[in-house]
Coordinates of C-alpha atoms in Angstrom, one line a residue:
M1 CA 0.0 0.0 0.0
S2 CA 1.4 3.4 -1.0
T3 CA 2.3 6.1 1.5
T4 CA -0.3 8.4 0.0
T5 CA -3.0 5.8 0.5
I6 CA -1.9 5.1 4.1
E7 CA -2.1 8.8 4.9
R8 CA -5.5 9.1 3.3
K9 CA -6.8 6.2 5.3
K10 CA -5.4 7.6 8.5
H11 CA -6.9 11.0 7.8
L12 CA -10.3 9.5 6.9
T13 CA -10.3 7.2 10.0
T14 CA -9.6 10.2 12.3
H15 CA -12.4 12.1 10.6
A16 CA -14.8 9.2 11.1
D17 CA -14.0 9.0 14.8
K18 CA -15.5 12.5 15.2
S19 CA -18.7 11.5 13.5
R20 CA -21.9 11.4 15.6
I21 CA -23.8 9.1 13.3
I22 CA -21.8 6.0 13.7
G23 CA -25.0 3.9 13.8
L24 CA -25.9 5.0 10.3
L25 CA -22.6 4.5 8.6
L26 CA -20.6 1.5 7.3
A27 CA -18.2 -0.4 9.5
S28 CA -14.7 0.9 8.9
V29 CA -13.4 -2.7 8.7
L30 CA -13.8 -3.4 5.0
R31 CA -15.1 -6.6 3.5
S32 CA -12.3 -9.1 3.0
R33 CA -13.3 -9.7 -0.7
L34 CA -12.5 -6.0 -1.4
L35 CA -9.1 -5.9 0.4
N36 CA -7.3 -6.4 -2.9
R37 CA -8.6 -3.1 -4.2
T38 CA -6.1 -0.6 -2.8
L39 CA -8.1 2.5 -3.4
I40 CA -11.4 1.2 -2.0
S41 CA -9.7 -0.2 1.1
A42 CA -8.8 3.4 2.0
I43 CA -12.4 4.6 2.4
S44 CA -13.6 5.5 5.8
A45 CA -17.0 4.7 7.2
S46 CA -18.6 8.1 6.7
L47 CA -19.5 8.0 3.0
L48 CA -23.0 8.1 1.6
L49 CA -24.3 7.6 -1.9
L50 CA -27.7 8.8 -3.2
F51 CA -29.3 7.8 -6.5
A52 CA -32.0 9.8 -8.3
L53 CA -33.8 7.2 -10.4
L54 CA -36.4 7.4 -13.1
S55 CA -35.5 11.0 -13.9
L56 CA -34.3 9.5 -17.2
F57 CA -37.9 9.7 -18.4
V58 CA -37.3 13.2 -19.6
P59 CA -34.7 13.5 -22.4
S60 CA -32.1 16.1 -21.9
P61 CA -31.2 18.4 -24.8
T62 CA -27.7 16.9 -25.3
Q63 CA -28.8 13.3 -25.7
D64 CA -28.8 11.5 -29.1
N65 CA -31.6 9.4 -30.6
A66 CA -30.2 6.1 -29.3
Q67 CA -30.2 7.4 -25.7
V68 CA -33.7 8.9 -26.0
R69 CA -34.9 5.6 -27.5
S70 CA -33.6 3.7 -24.5
M71 CA -35.5 6.2 -22.3
L72 CA -38.8 5.7 -24.2
E73 CA -38.5 2.0 -23.7
T74 CA -38.9 2.7 -20.0
Y75 CA -42.5 3.8 -20.5
Q76 CA -44.6 1.6 -18.1
D77 CA -41.4 -0.1 -17.1
S78 CA -40.6 2.3 -14.2
V79 CA -41.2 -0.4 -11.6
F80 CA -38.6 -2.7 -13.1
R81 CA -35.8 -0.2 -13.4
V82 CA -32.4 -1.5 -14.1
P83 CA -30.9 1.5 -12.1
I84 CA -32.3 0.2 -8.8
I85 CA -30.4 -3.0 -9.3
D86 CA -27.2 -1.3 -10.4
A87 CA -27.4 1.3 -7.7
V88 CA -26.9 -1.3 -5.1
V89 CA -23.9 -2.8 -7.0
A90 CA -22.4 0.7 -7.4
A91 CA -22.7 1.3 -3.7
Y92 CA -21.0 -2.1 -3.1
I93 CA -18.1 -1.2 -5.4
L94 CA -17.6 2.1 -3.6
N95 CA -18.1 0.6 -0.1
A96 CA -20.6 3.4 0.5
T97 CA -23.9 3.6 2.4
L98 CA -26.8 3.7 0.0
I99 CA -29.8 6.0 0.5
V100 CA -33.1 4.4 -0.6
P101 CA -33.4 5.5 -4.2
E102 CA -35.5 8.5 -5.1
L103 CA -38.1 8.3 -7.9
D104 CA -38.7 11.1 -10.3
H105 CA -42.0 12.8 -10.1
T106 CA -41.6 15.4 -12.8
S107 CA -41.8 13.3 -16.0
F108 CA -44.8 13.6 -18.2
W109 CA -46.2 10.4 -16.8
K110 CA -46.8 12.3 -13.6
D111 CA -46.6 9.3 -11.2
T112 CA -46.1 10.5 -7.7
S113 CA -45.3 7.0 -6.3
N114 CA -42.1 6.8 -4.2
F115 CA -40.0 3.7 -3.5
S116 CA -41.8 2.6 -0.4
E117 CA -45.2 2.8 -2.2
L118 CA -43.9 0.3 -4.8
F119 CA -41.5 -1.9 -2.9
D120 CA -41.2 -3.4 0.6
T121 CA -38.4 -1.1 1.9
H122 CA -37.8 -3.0 5.1
W123 CA -37.3 -6.2 3.2
F124 CA -35.0 -4.4 0.7
I125 CA -32.8 -3.1 3.4
T126 CA -32.8 -6.2 5.5
F127 CA -32.2 -8.7 2.7
L128 CA -29.1 -6.8 1.5
R129 CA -27.6 -6.0 4.9
N130 CA -24.7 -8.3 4.4
D131 CA -23.9 -6.7 1.0
V132 CA -24.5 -3.0 1.3
S133 CA -25.5 -0.7 4.2
I134 CA -28.8 1.0 3.2
V135 CA -30.7 3.8 5.1
K136 CA -34.0 5.5 4.3
H137 CA -32.9 9.1 4.5
L138 CA -29.7 11.2 4.3
P139 CA -28.7 11.7 7.9
N140 CA -27.2 14.9 9.3
L141 CA -23.5 14.5 9.3
E142 CA -21.8 15.8 12.5
G143 CA -25.1 17.5 13.5
K144 CA -25.7 19.4 10.2
F145 CA -27.1 18.7 6.9
V146 CA -24.6 18.1 4.1
A147 CA -26.0 18.8 0.6
P148 CA -24.9 15.9 -1.7
Y149 CA -22.7 16.7 -4.7
T150 CA -24.5 15.9 -7.9
L151 CA -22.7 13.8 -10.5
R152 CA -23.6 11.9 -13.7
V153 CA -21.7 8.8 -14.4
P154 CA -20.7 7.8 -18.0
R155 CA -22.8 5.1 -19.5
K156 CA -21.5 1.5 -19.1
C157 CA -19.0 2.6 -16.4
S158 CA -16.8 -0.2 -15.1
P159 CA -15.9 -0.7 -11.4
K160 CA -12.5 1.0 -12.1
C161 CA -14.4 3.8 -13.7
Y162 CA -16.4 4.3 -10.5
E163 CA -13.2 4.1 -8.4
D164 CA -11.5 6.8 -10.6
R165 CA -14.5 9.1 -11.2
V166 CA -16.8 8.8 -8.3
L167 CA -14.7 7.7 -5.4
P168 CA -12.5 10.8 -5.1
L169 CA -15.5 13.0 -5.1
L170 CA -17.2 10.8 -2.5
V171 CA -14.2 11.0 -0.2
R172 CA -14.1 14.8 -0.5
K173 CA -17.9 15.6 -0.5
R174 CA -19.0 12.7 1.8
A175 CA -22.4 12.5 0.0
V176 CA -22.9 12.1 -3.7
R177 CA -26.1 12.0 -5.8
L178 CA -25.8 10.1 -9.0
T179 CA -28.5 11.3 -11.5
K180 CA -29.8 10.0 -14.8
F181 CA -28.8 6.5 -13.6
D182 CA -29.9 4.5 -16.6
Y183 CA -27.4 1.8 -17.7
R184 CA -24.5 3.6 -15.8
L185 CA -22.9 0.3 -14.9
A186 CA -21.1 -2.0 -17.2
N187 CA -22.9 -5.1 -18.4
M188 CA -20.0 -7.4 -18.0
L189 CA -18.8 -7.6 -14.4
D190 CA -17.0 -10.1 -12.1
E191 CA -19.1 -13.0 -11.1
D192 CA -19.6 -11.9 -7.5
L193 CA -21.0 -8.6 -8.7
Q194 CA -23.3 -10.3 -11.2
K195 CA -24.6 -12.5 -8.5
L196 CA -25.2 -9.4 -6.4
R197 CA -27.3 -8.1 -9.2
C198 CA -29.4 -11.3 -9.0
R199 CA -29.8 -11.0 -5.3
V200 CA -31.2 -7.5 -5.7
N201 CA -33.3 -8.2 -8.7
Y202 CA -34.9 -11.5 -7.9
H203 CA -34.9 -11.5 -4.1
A204 CA -34.4 -8.1 -2.5
L205 CA -37.0 -6.2 -4.6
K206 CA -40.4 -7.3 -3.5
F207 CA -43.6 -5.4 -4.2
T208 CA -45.6 -4.0 -1.3
D209 CA -48.2 -6.3 0.2
S210 CA -51.1 -4.4 -1.5
I211 CA -49.6 -4.7 -5.0
Q212 CA -48.5 -8.3 -4.6
E213 CA -51.9 -9.4 -3.2
M214 CA -53.8 -7.7 -6.0
G215 CA -51.4 -9.2 -8.5
N216 CA -51.8 -12.7 -7.0
L217 CA -55.6 -12.3 -7.2
L218 CA -55.4 -11.4 -10.9
V219 CA -53.2 -14.5 -11.5
E220 CA -55.6 -16.7 -9.6
R221 CA -58.5 -15.5 -11.7
M222 CA -56.6 -16.1 -15.0
K223 CA -55.7 -19.6 -13.9
M224 CA -59.3 -20.3 -13.1
K225 CA -60.0 -19.6 -16.7
S226 CA -57.0 -21.6 -17.9
K227 CA -54.1 -23.1 -16.1
H228 CA -51.9 -22.3 -19.0
F229 CA -52.5 -18.8 -20.4
I230 CA -50.5 -16.4 -22.6
A231 CA -49.6 -12.9 -21.4
L232 CA -48.8 -10.3 -24.0
H233 CA -47.1 -7.0 -23.3
L234 CA -48.6 -5.1 -26.2
R235 CA -46.7 -1.8 -26.1
F236 CA -49.0 0.0 -28.6
E237 CA -49.4 3.2 -26.7
P238 CA -49.5 6.7 -28.4
D239 CA -46.1 7.7 -26.9
M240 CA -44.4 4.6 -28.1
L241 CA -45.8 5.0 -31.7
A242 CA -45.0 8.7 -31.8
F243 CA -41.4 8.2 -30.8
S244 CA -40.8 5.3 -33.2
G245 CA -41.8 7.5 -36.1
C246 CA -43.7 4.6 -37.7
Y247 CA -46.8 4.9 -39.8
Y248 CA -49.8 2.6 -39.5
G249 CA -52.1 3.7 -42.3
G250 CA -54.2 6.2 -40.3
G251 CA -53.8 9.0 -42.8
E252 CA -53.4 12.7 -41.9
K253 CA -55.3 12.2 -38.6
E254 CA -52.6 9.7 -37.4
K255 CA -49.7 11.8 -38.7
K256 CA -51.1 14.9 -36.9
E257 CA -51.9 13.2 -33.6
L258 CA -48.6 11.3 -33.3
G259 CA -46.7 14.3 -34.7
E260 CA -47.9 16.5 -31.8
I261 CA -46.8 13.9 -29.3
R262 CA -43.4 13.6 -31.0
K263 CA -42.7 17.2 -30.4
R264 CA -42.0 16.3 -26.7
W265 CA -38.6 15.1 -27.9
K266 CA -36.9 18.2 -29.1
N267 CA -33.9 16.6 -30.5
L268 CA -35.5 13.8 -32.6
H269 CA -34.8 13.9 -36.3
A270 CA -37.5 13.7 -38.9
S271 CA -38.4 10.0 -39.4
N272 CA -38.6 7.9 -42.5
P273 CA -41.5 5.5 -41.6
D274 CA -40.5 3.0 -44.4
K275 CA -36.9 2.9 -43.3
V276 CA -37.8 2.5 -39.6
R277 CA -40.1 -0.4 -40.5
R278 CA -37.5 -2.1 -42.6
H279 CA -35.0 -1.9 -39.7
G280 CA -37.5 -3.6 -37.4
R281 CA -38.1 -0.7 -35.1
C282 CA -41.9 -0.5 -35.5
P283 CA -44.0 -2.3 -32.9
L284 CA -46.3 -4.9 -34.4
T285 CA -50.0 -3.9 -34.4
P286 CA -52.3 -5.9 -32.2
E287 CA -53.6 -7.6 -35.3
E288 CA -50.1 -8.5 -36.5
V289 CA -49.2 -9.9 -33.0
G290 CA -52.4 -12.0 -33.2
L291 CA -51.5 -13.4 -36.6
M292 CA -48.0 -14.2 -35.5
L293 CA -49.3 -16.2 -32.6
R294 CA -51.8 -18.0 -34.7
A295 CA -49.1 -18.8 -37.2
L296 CA -47.0 -20.2 -34.4
G297 CA -49.8 -22.6 -33.5
F298 CA -51.8 -21.0 -30.7
G299 CA -55.5 -21.6 -31.4
S300 CA -58.5 -19.3 -30.9
D301 CA -59.4 -21.1 -27.6
I302 CA -56.3 -19.9 -25.8
H303 CA -56.8 -17.4 -23.0
L304 CA -54.8 -14.2 -23.7
Y305 CA -54.0 -11.7 -21.0
V306 CA -53.0 -8.3 -22.5
A307 CA -50.8 -6.0 -20.4
S308 CA -51.0 -2.5 -21.7
G309 CA -51.8 1.1 -21.1
E310 CA -53.9 3.3 -23.4
I311 CA -54.0 1.6 -26.9
Y312 CA -53.7 4.0 -29.8
G313 CA -57.0 3.7 -31.7
G314 CA -58.7 2.1 -28.7
E315 CA -61.2 -0.7 -29.3
E316 CA -61.1 -0.3 -33.1
T317 CA -57.3 -1.2 -33.0
L318 CA -57.9 -4.1 -30.6
A319 CA -60.8 -5.6 -32.5
P320 CA -58.8 -7.8 -34.9
L321 CA -56.8 -9.2 -32.0
K322 CA -59.9 -10.0 -30.1
A323 CA -61.4 -11.7 -33.2
L324 CA -58.3 -14.0 -33.3
F325 CA -58.4 -14.6 -29.6
P326 CA -61.9 -14.2 -28.2
N327 CA -60.8 -15.2 -24.7
F328 CA -59.2 -11.7 -24.3
H329 CA -58.5 -10.5 -20.8
S330 CA -56.9 -7.5 -19.0
K331 CA -56.7 -6.0 -15.5
E332 CA -59.9 -4.1 -16.3
T333 CA -61.9 -7.2 -17.4
I334 CA -60.9 -9.5 -14.5
A335 CA -61.0 -7.0 -11.7
S336 CA -63.6 -4.5 -10.6
K337 CA -63.2 -0.8 -10.6
E338 CA -63.4 -0.9 -6.8
E339 CA -60.5 -3.4 -6.6
L340 CA -58.3 -1.3 -8.9
A341 CA -59.3 2.1 -7.4
Q342 CA -56.1 2.3 -5.2
F343 CA -53.9 1.6 -8.2
V344 CA -55.5 3.2 -11.2
S345 CA -54.1 6.7 -10.7
F346 CA -50.5 5.5 -10.6
S347 CA -49.0 4.1 -13.8
S348 CA -46.2 2.4 -12.0
R349 CA -48.5 0.5 -9.7
M350 CA -50.7 -0.6 -12.6
A351 CA -47.7 -1.7 -14.5
A352 CA -46.6 -3.7 -11.4
L353 CA -49.9 -5.6 -11.5
D354 CA -49.3 -6.5 -15.2
F355 CA -45.7 -7.5 -14.3
I356 CA -47.0 -10.1 -11.8
V357 CA -49.5 -11.6 -14.2
C358 CA -47.0 -11.8 -17.1
D359 CA -44.4 -13.4 -14.8
D360 CA -46.8 -16.2 -13.9
S361 CA -48.0 -16.9 -17.4
A362 CA -47.2 -20.1 -19.2
V363 CA -45.9 -18.1 -22.2
F364 CA -44.9 -14.4 -22.2
V365 CA -45.0 -12.5 -25.5
T366 CA -43.4 -9.1 -25.8
N367 CA -43.9 -6.6 -28.6
N368 CA -40.7 -4.6 -27.8
N369 CA -37.4 -5.0 -26.0
G370 CA -37.8 -2.5 -23.3
N371 CA -36.8 -2.9 -19.6
M372 CA -40.0 -4.7 -18.5
A373 CA -39.5 -7.3 -21.3
K374 CA -35.9 -7.8 -20.5
I375 CA -36.4 -8.1 -16.7
L376 CA -39.3 -10.5 -17.2
A377 CA -37.3 -12.6 -19.7
G378 CA -34.4 -12.8 -17.3
R379 CA -36.6 -13.6 -14.4
R380 CA -38.3 -16.4 -16.3
R381 CA -34.9 -17.9 -17.1
Y382 CA -33.7 -17.5 -13.5
F383 CA -36.6 -19.2 -11.7
G384 CA -36.6 -22.4 -13.8
H385 CA -37.3 -21.9 -17.4
K386 CA -40.5 -20.4 -18.8
P387 CA -40.5 -19.2 -22.4
T388 CA -40.6 -15.6 -23.6
I389 CA -41.5 -15.0 -27.3
R390 CA -40.0 -12.0 -29.0
P391 CA -41.2 -11.0 -32.5
N392 CA -38.4 -10.9 -35.1
A393 CA -39.7 -7.5 -36.0
K394 CA -37.2 -6.8 -38.8
K395 CA -38.3 -9.8 -40.8
L396 CA -41.9 -10.0 -39.7
N397 CA -42.6 -6.3 -40.6
Q398 CA -41.4 -7.0 -44.2
L399 CA -43.6 -10.1 -44.2
F400 CA -46.7 -8.3 -43.1
V401 CA -46.2 -5.7 -45.9
K402 CA -46.5 -8.6 -48.4
K403 CA -49.1 -10.7 -46.6
N404 CA -51.9 -10.1 -49.0
N405 CA -49.9 -11.6 -51.8
M406 CA -49.6 -15.1 -50.3
T407 CA -51.7 -17.9 -48.8
W408 CA -52.1 -18.4 -45.1
E409 CA -50.1 -21.6 -45.3
E410 CA -47.1 -19.8 -46.9
F411 CA -47.4 -16.9 -44.4
A412 CA -47.5 -19.2 -41.4
S413 CA -44.5 -21.2 -42.7
R414 CA -42.5 -18.0 -43.1
V415 CA -43.4 -16.8 -39.6
R416 CA -42.2 -20.0 -38.1
T417 CA -39.0 -19.8 -40.0
F418 CA -38.4 -16.2 -39.0
Q419 CA -39.1 -16.9 -35.3
V420 CA -36.4 -19.5 -34.9
G421 CA -34.1 -18.1 -32.2
F422 CA -36.8 -15.8 -30.9
M423 CA -39.0 -18.4 -29.1
G424 CA -37.4 -18.2 -25.6
E425 CA -35.4 -21.4 -25.6
P426 CA -33.2 -21.9 -22.5
N427 CA -30.0 -21.9 -24.6
E428 CA -31.2 -19.3 -27.1
L429 CA -28.7 -16.8 -25.7
R430 CA -25.1 -17.7 -25.1
P431 CA -23.8 -17.2 -21.5
G432 CA -22.6 -13.6 -21.2
S433 CA -24.4 -12.4 -24.3
G434 CA -27.0 -9.7 -24.3
E435 CA -27.9 -7.5 -21.4
F436 CA -27.3 -9.2 -18.0
H437 CA -30.8 -8.4 -16.8
E438 CA -32.2 -10.4 -19.8
N439 CA -29.7 -13.2 -19.6
P440 CA -28.5 -13.7 -16.0
S441 CA -26.3 -16.7 -16.9
S442 CA -23.8 -16.2 -14.1
C443 CA -26.6 -16.9 -11.6
I444 CA -28.2 -19.9 -13.3
C445 CA -27.3 -23.5 -12.5
Q446 CA -26.3 -25.2 -15.7
N447 CA -27.4 -28.7 -16.6
S448 CA -24.5 -31.1 -16.3
S449 CA -25.6 -33.0 -19.4
S450 CA -26.2 -31.0 -22.6
E451 CA -28.2 -34.0 -23.9
S452 CA -30.9 -33.7 -21.3
E453 CA -33.7 -32.0 -23.1
V454 CA -37.4 -31.8 -22.4
K455 CA -40.4 -30.0 -23.8
T456 CA -41.3 -26.5 -22.7
E457 CA -44.5 -27.2 -20.8
G458 CA -46.2 -23.9 -21.6
I459 CA -45.8 -23.8 -25.4
S460 CA -46.3 -27.5 -25.9
Y461 CA -49.4 -27.7 -23.8
L462 CA -51.1 -24.6 -25.3
Q463 CA -50.4 -25.8 -28.8
N464 CA -51.5 -29.4 -28.2
Q465 CA -54.8 -28.0 -26.8
T466 CA -55.7 -26.8 -30.3
R467 CA -54.2 -29.8 -32.1
E468 CA -51.3 -27.5 -33.3
Y469 CA -47.9 -28.5 -31.9
Y470 CA -44.2 -28.5 -32.5
E471 CA -42.3 -31.6 -33.3
V472 CA -39.7 -31.3 -30.5
N473 CA -36.4 -33.2 -30.3
N474 CA -36.1 -35.9 -27.7
T475 CA -39.8 -35.9 -26.8
K476 CA -39.3 -39.2 -24.9
N477 CA -38.4 -37.2 -21.8
K478 CA -41.3 -36.2 -19.6
V479 CA -41.8 -32.6 -18.4
E480 CA -40.5 -32.2 -14.9
E481 CA -41.5 -29.6 -12.5
Q482 CA -38.5 -27.6 -11.3
E483 CA -38.4 -27.0 -7.6
W484 CA -36.3 -23.9 -7.4
S485 CA -34.4 -23.2 -4.1
E486 CA -33.7 -19.5 -3.9
G487 CA -30.0 -18.8 -3.7
D488 CA -28.6 -22.3 -4.3
C489 CA -26.6 -21.2 -7.2
L490 CA -25.8 -17.8 -5.8
N491 CA -24.2 -19.5 -2.8
N492 CA -22.3 -22.1 -5.0
K493 CA -24.1 -25.0 -3.4
K494 CA -24.6 -28.3 -5.2
K495 CA -27.9 -28.4 -7.1
Q496 CA -29.6 -31.8 -6.9
N497 CA -32.4 -31.0 -9.3
R498 CA -30.6 -29.5 -12.4
L499 CA -32.4 -27.2 -14.7
K500 CA -33.7 -29.0 -17.7
V501 CA -33.2 -27.3 -21.1
T502 CA -35.5 -27.4 -24.1
K503 CA -34.9 -27.4 -27.8
L504 CA -37.6 -26.0 -30.1
D505 CA -35.6 -25.9 -33.3
S506 CA -37.9 -28.3 -35.2
L507 CA -40.7 -26.1 -36.4
S508 CA -42.8 -28.4 -38.5
L509 CA -46.4 -27.4 -37.6
L510 CA -49.6 -29.4 -38.2
M511 CA -52.3 -26.9 -39.3
S512 CA -55.5 -27.0 -37.2
T513 CA -59.1 -27.5 -38.3
D514 CA -59.7 -23.7 -38.2
Q515 CA -57.2 -23.2 -41.1
A516 CA -60.1 -22.1 -43.4
E517 CA -61.2 -19.5 -40.8
L518 CA -57.7 -18.1 -40.6
Q519 CA -57.4 -18.0 -44.4
E520 CA -60.6 -16.0 -44.7
F521 CA -59.5 -13.6 -41.8
F522 CA -56.0 -13.3 -43.3
S523 CA -57.2 -12.3 -46.7
D524 CA -59.5 -9.5 -45.5

């Protein structure tokens, strides 16, 4: 250890001894697993870190389109913020006390919910007590309030980046507020930090009792209708469509309405709808999502739960999807106004209810790749595998443009071909690929035998119900229920019941008896 570092440690330790808030600060004895980090081992016990989350809803004038796009993807995803997860990891890296994250109340979604109204704060603090010290409020330091120093961290900042950029300011200022905290931590981290992400995301963040109980009630009512149901995150709200710059054939009325909303993002360039669609950046319409699912083998008798906010075009836009799936459900159809009254004024709490139902569905279908979709896909991988279907929008959008020039059989065959690799197979993503929150491979027990393969229960069951099914490799193996013990892999314990993996690469589909009905619907 250098002389400068030793002197800094001595100075900071002396300063900490004078502090009157010892009970609120970290112990000065550092965690043994961080002792090899010379700079961090010099930090005293009197540092605090604050995070202002969800302020990223409002684009800043200096951000480019890619950054603004990532922000728009957070619409209705505010409960499932990646920043909350990474804030804990950042505090761990800096060996700092974390103040319970603040949620932004100034965005144009105008949700006044705070952290404790969404999550069980006591559980959050208690569960992570061995990893990070967390307090609810910024305490007075030495009897007086110390205004935190505001800082924005570069995107994808590594642990060394935090040590170099944030730590010196934290040592001097004693309290630092990190703002615009969207994706401000590197995706690829050491395994211990990745596992901390999993502890936060899948175990420490629990919804409040009122949200969880209502969500469980919605799940129970869906399972009374069908044990195996599909959940669809539709993402066809006006704000999403306006930002995308796509055009859906609504003439001047659509262009004017969405154009007015688009003005909210001052720095967006003029869009080329055809180009955007070719690049796969346009959400599928409700009808297109329905046709994709029918082409994949899900019949009209399937029960479909749709998670969504305000749909652009309302019932007229939803009508084709409801015609394809008459058993159409949402929060509003399976719960009374009285039951939803305490949630309806808060978009984050309503989104949380959708999240709970989507998480418990046999098959989850997403119409975009925003935070809610990524978090759900990762969660469904982590807790024993349940499939998440993502539309291959780049290819499907081109197919839908030409759909009137082909038969239903040809269309369905092409959909199935294009969706290979987008059906939520356990091994669809290589370990370490993609966003960690979508593919938490560091925390998932791997099967000891790559040849152990079974059907995915949700997809196979739903398709067999309608006499439409996939021919799956190695179907001789029976579906086994996965009893998941929380934290087994996180603690490096031996797993007795290994996670079974599925292969869905054989997509030969037997058409159902309602093929004629679909051909007629398809040609309209």
